[in-house]
Tab-separated table of C-alpha atoms in Angstrom:
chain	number	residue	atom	x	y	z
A	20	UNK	CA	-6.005	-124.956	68.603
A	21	UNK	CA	-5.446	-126.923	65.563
A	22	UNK	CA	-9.289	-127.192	64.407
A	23	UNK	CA	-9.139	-123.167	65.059
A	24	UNK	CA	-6.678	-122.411	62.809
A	25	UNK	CA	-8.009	-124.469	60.020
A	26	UNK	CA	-11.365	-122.367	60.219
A	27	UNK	CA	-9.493	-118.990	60.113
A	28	UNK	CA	-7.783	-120.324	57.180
A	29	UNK	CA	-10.948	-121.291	55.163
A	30	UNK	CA	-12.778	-118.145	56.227
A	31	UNK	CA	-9.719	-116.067	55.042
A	32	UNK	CA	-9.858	-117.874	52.026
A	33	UNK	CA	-13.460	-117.363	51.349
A	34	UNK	CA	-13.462	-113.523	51.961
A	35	UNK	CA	-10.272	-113.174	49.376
A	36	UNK	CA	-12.298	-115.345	47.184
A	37	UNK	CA	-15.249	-113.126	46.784
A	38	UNK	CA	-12.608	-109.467	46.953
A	39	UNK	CA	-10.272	-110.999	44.293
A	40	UNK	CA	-12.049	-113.160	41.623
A	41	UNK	CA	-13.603	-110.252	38.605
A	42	UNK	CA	-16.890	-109.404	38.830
A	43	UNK	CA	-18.777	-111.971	37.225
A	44	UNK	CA	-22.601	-112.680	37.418
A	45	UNK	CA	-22.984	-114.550	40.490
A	46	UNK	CA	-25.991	-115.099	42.511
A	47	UNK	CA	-24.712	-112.430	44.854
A	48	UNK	CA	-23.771	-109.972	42.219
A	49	UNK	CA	-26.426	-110.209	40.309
A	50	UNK	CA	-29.288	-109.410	42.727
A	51	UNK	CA	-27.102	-106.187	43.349
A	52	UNK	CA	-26.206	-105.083	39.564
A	53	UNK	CA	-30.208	-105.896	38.909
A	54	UNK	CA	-31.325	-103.739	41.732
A	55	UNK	CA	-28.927	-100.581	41.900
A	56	UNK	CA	-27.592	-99.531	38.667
A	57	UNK	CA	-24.609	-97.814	38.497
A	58	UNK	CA	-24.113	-94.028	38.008
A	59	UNK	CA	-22.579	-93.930	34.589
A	60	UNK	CA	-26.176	-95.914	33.253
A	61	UNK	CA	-28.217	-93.250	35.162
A	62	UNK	CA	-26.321	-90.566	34.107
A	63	UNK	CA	-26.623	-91.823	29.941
A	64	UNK	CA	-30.192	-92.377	30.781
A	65	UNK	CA	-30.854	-89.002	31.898
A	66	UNK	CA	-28.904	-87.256	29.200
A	67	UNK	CA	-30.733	-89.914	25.975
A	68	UNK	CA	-34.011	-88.733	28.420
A	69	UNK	CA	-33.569	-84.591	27.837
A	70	UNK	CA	-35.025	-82.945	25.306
A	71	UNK	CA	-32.409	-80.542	23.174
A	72	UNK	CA	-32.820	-77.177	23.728
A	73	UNK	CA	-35.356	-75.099	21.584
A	74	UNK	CA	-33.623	-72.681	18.823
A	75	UNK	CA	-35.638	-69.508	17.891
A	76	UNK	CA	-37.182	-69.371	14.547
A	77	UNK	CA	-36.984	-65.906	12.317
A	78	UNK	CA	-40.458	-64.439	12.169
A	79	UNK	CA	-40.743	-64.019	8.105
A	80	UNK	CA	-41.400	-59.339	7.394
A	81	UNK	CA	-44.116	-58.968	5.771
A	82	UNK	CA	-43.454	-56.954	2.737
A	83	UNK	CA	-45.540	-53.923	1.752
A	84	UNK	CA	-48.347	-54.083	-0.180
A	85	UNK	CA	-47.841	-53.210	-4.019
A	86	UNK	CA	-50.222	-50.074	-4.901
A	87	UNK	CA	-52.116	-51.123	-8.205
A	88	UNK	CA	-52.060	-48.737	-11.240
A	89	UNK	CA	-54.765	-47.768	-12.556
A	90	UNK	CA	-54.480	-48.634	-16.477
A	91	UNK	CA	-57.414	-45.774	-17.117
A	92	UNK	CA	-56.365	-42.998	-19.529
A	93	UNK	CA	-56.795	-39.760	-17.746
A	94	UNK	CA	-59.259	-37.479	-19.867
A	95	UNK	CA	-57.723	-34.484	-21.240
A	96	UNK	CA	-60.788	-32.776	-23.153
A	97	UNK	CA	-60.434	-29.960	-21.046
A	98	UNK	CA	-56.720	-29.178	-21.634
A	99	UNK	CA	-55.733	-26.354	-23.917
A	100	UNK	CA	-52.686	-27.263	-26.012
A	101	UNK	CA	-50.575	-24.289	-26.710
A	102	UNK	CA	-48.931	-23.084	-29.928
A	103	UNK	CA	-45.404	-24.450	-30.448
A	104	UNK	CA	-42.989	-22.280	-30.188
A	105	UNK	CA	-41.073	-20.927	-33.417
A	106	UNK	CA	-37.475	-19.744	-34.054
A	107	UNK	CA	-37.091	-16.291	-32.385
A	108	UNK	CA	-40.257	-15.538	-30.722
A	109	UNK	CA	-38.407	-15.735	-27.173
A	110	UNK	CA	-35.923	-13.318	-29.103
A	111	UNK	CA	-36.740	-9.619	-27.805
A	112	UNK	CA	-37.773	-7.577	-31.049
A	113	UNK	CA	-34.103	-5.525	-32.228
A	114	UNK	CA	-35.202	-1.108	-32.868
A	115	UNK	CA	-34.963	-0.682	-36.334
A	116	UNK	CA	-32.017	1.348	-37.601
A	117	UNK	CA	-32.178	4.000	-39.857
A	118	UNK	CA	-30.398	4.164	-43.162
A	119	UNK	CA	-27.680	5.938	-43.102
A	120	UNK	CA	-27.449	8.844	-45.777
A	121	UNK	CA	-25.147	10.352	-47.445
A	122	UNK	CA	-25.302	13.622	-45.473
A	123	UNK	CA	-24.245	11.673	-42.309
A	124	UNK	CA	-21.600	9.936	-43.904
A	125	UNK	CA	-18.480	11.213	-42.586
A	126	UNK	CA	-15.759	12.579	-44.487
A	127	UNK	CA	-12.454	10.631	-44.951
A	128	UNK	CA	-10.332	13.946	-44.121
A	129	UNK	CA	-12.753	14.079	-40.860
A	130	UNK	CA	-11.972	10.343	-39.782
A	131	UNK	CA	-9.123	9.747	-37.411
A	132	UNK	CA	-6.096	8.618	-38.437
A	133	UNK	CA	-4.838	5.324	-38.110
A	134	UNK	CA	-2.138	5.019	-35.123
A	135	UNK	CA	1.573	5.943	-35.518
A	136	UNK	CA	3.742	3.223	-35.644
A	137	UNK	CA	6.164	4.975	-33.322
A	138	UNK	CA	5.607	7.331	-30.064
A	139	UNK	CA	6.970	10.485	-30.738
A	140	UNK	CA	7.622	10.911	-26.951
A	141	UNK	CA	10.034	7.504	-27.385
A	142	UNK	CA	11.785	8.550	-30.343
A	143	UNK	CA	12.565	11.694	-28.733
A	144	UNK	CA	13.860	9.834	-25.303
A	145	UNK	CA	15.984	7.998	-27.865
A	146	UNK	CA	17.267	10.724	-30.129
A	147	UNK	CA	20.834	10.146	-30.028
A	148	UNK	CA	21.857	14.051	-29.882
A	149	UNK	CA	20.291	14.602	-25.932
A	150	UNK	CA	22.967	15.027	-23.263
A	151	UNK	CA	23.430	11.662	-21.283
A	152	UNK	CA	23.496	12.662	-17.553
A	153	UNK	CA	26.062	10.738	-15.241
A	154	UNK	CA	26.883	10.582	-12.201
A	155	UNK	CA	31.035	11.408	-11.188
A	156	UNK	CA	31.603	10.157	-7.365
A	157	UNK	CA	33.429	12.206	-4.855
A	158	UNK	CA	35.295	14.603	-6.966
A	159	UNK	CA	38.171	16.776	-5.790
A	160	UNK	CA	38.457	20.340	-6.511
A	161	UNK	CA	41.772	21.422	-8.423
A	162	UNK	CA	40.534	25.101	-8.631
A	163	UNK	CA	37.287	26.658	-8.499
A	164	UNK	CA	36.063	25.110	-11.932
A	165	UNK	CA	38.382	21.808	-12.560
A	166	UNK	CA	37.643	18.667	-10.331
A	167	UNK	CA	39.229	15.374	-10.328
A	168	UNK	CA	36.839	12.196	-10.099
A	169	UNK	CA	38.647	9.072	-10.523
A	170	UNK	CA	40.992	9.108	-13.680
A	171	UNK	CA	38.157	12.047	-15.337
A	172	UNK	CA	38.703	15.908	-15.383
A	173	UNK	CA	35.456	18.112	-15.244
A	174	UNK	CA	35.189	21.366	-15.938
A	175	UNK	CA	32.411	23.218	-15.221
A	176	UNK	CA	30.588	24.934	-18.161
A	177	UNK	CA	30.307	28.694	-17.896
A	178	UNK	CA	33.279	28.983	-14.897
A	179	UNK	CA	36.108	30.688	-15.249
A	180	UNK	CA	38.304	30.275	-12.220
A	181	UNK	CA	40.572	32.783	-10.840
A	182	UNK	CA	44.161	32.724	-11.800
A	183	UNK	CA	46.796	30.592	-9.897
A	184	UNK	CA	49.122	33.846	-9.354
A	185	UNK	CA	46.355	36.064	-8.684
A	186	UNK	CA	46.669	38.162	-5.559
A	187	UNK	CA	43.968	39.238	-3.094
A	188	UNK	CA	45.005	42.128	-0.824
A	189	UNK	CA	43.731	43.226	2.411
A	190	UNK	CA	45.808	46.437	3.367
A	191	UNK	CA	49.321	45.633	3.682
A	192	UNK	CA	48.168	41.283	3.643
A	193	UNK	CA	47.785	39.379	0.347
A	194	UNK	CA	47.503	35.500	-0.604
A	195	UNK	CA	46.553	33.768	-3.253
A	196	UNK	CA	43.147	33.925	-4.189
A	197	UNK	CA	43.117	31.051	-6.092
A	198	UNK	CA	43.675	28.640	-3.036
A	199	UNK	CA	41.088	30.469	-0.759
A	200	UNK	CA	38.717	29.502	-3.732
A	201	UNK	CA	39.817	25.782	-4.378
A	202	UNK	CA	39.257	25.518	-0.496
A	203	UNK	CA	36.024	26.952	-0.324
A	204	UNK	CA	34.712	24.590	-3.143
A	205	UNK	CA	36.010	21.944	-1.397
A	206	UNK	CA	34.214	22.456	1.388
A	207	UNK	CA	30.951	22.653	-0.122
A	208	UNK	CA	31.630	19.654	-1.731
A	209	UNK	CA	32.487	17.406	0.996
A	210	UNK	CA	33.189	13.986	-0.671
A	211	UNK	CA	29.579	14.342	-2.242
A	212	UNK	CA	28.924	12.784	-5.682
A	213	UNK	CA	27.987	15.311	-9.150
A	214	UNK	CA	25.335	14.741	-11.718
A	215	UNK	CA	26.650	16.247	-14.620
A	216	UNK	CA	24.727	16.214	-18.284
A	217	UNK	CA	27.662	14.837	-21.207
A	218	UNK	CA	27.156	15.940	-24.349
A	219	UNK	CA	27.237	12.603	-26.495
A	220	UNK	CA	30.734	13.958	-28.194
A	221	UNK	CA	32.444	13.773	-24.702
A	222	UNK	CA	30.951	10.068	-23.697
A	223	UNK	CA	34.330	8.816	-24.286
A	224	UNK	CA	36.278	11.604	-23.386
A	225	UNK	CA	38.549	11.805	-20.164
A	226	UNK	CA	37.788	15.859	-19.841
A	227	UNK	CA	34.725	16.534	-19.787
A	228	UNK	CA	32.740	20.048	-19.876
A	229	UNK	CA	29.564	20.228	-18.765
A	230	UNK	CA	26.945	21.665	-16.091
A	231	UNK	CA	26.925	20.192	-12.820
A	232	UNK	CA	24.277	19.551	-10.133
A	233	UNK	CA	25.368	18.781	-6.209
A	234	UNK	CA	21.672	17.588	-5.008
A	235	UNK	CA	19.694	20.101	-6.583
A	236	UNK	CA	22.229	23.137	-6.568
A	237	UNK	CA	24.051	24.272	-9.648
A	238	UNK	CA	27.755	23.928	-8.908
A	239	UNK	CA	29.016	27.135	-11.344
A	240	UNK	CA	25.597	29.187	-9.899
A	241	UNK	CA	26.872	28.391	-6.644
A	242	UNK	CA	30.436	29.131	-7.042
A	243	UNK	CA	30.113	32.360	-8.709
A	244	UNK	CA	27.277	33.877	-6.347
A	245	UNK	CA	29.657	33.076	-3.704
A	246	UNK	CA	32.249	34.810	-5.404
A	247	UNK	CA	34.904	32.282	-5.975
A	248	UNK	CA	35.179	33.028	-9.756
A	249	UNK	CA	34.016	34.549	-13.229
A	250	UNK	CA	31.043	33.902	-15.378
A	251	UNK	CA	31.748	33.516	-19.135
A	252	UNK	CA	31.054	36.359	-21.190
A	253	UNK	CA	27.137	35.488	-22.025
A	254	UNK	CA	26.794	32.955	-19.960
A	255	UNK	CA	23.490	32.933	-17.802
A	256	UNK	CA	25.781	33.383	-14.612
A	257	UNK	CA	26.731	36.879	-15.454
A	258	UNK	CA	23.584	38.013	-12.800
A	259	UNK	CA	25.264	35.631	-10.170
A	260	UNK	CA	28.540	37.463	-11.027
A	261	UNK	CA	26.859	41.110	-10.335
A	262	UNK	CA	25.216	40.044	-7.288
A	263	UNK	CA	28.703	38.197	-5.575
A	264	UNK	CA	30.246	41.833	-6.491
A	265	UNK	CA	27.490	44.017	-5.270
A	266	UNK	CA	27.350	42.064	-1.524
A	267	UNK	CA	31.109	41.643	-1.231
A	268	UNK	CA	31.356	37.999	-1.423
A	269	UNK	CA	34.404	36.038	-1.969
A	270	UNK	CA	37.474	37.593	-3.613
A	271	UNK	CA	35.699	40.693	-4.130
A	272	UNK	CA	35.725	41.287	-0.193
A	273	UNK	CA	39.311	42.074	-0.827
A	274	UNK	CA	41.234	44.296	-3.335
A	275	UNK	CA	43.355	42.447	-6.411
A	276	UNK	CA	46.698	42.949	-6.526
A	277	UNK	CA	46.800	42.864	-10.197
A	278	UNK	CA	43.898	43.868	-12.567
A	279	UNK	CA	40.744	41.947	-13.276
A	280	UNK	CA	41.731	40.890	-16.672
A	281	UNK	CA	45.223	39.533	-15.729
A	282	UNK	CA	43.129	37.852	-12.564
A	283	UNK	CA	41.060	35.601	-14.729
A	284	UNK	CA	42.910	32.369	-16.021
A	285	UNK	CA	42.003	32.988	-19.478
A	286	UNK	CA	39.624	29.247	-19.045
């Protein structure tokens, strides 16, 4: 048994001889390093073997071909120059005027006159003496010619109202005639505002007498064709007047009490 073990023991120490001493040139080694080269020299072998890869080259354009001049004068023999062109002859040719003579001149007193420095139409708008016409808002009637408008009194031109203790009769009935008028005025009137045309003494005046328009209707034409009062002597309402009288209107549907003269107010 003894003998055995020793060879174990050198054969064990042979094989870790040859596993761990480095790898050194040895008769074994050798032979195998000279006949199988390892993978890392094959593999730099192959790639110091390949060829790199080819790059393509940029085919040169050819450029165009450059057409020669020709340095030969062209001939001009059979050219016609034309006549240069002088100042005005593109200019159409002007008629020529006749001289005026003295027969057509015209006369100074025939010429028209030079403009006026002033419309007359403006100067007349502006003429200071014209009625100004104004407008008086919701007046009140007092009678059947005075109405109230704010802190102004307007009297009617051409109205004279009936008297305030003049009596209109019916048979044995009578009442003052002077109210029924106011009333009736009043009623026409309705809140509605007058134009009136102010003579330019009375633009500052608080009573004020002057003709009166209600829309388009003449507030003393109306009142006296209706037969709520007098025209002035000479006024233009004296036909109104006639006609109230001749159809019965107003107070002269009824008989006065007193006569016409002590009727009228005396305005």
């Amino acid at each position: 048994m003894q003998p055995l073990r020793i060879a174990l023991g050198l054969l064990a120490l042979v094989t870790v001889f040859f596993l761990v001493v480095p790898a050194q040139t040895t008769l074994f080694s050798g032979r195998r390093d000279a006949g199988e080269p390892t993978a890392a020299v094959e593999r730099a072998d192959a790639t110091a073997g390949s060829e790199p890869a080819a790059v393509p080259l940029a085919v040169p354009v050819a450029a165009p071909a450059v057409r020669a001049i020709d340095a030969t004068p062209i001939d001009t023999s059979g050219l016609t120059r034309l006549p240069a062109v002088t100042s005005g002859a593109a200019t159409p040719p002007r008629p020529e005027m006749p001289e005026a003579s003295a027969a057509d001149e015209v006369p100074a007193a025939v010429q028209a006159p030079p403009p006026a420095s002033e419309p007359e139409v403006a100067s007349a708008a502006a003429a200071p003496d014209g009625p100004s016409y104004r407008l008086f808002p919701r007046p009140i009637a007092v009678d059947a010619r005075t109405l109230k408008t704010g802190d102004l009194t307007l009297l009617v031109e051409d109205v004279e109202p009936v008297a305030s203790d003049a009596r209109c009769t019916d048979g044995t009935q009578a009442w003052p005639c002077a109210t029924r008028a106011r009333t009736a005025l009043r009623g026409w009137i309705r809140g509605r505002s007058l134009m009136c045309a102010v003579s330019p003494d009375q633009r500052d005046a608080r009573e004020i007498i002057a003709p009166c328009l209600l829309g388009e209707a003449d507030v003393g034409d109306w009142v006296i064709r209706n037969g709520w009062a007098f025209a002035a002597p000479g006024s233009r309402y004296e036909a109104a007047e006639r006609e109230a009288r001749e159809a019965r209107r107003g107070i002269w549907a009824y008989g006065l009490a007193d006569d016409e003269t002590a009727a009228r107010s005396g305005g």
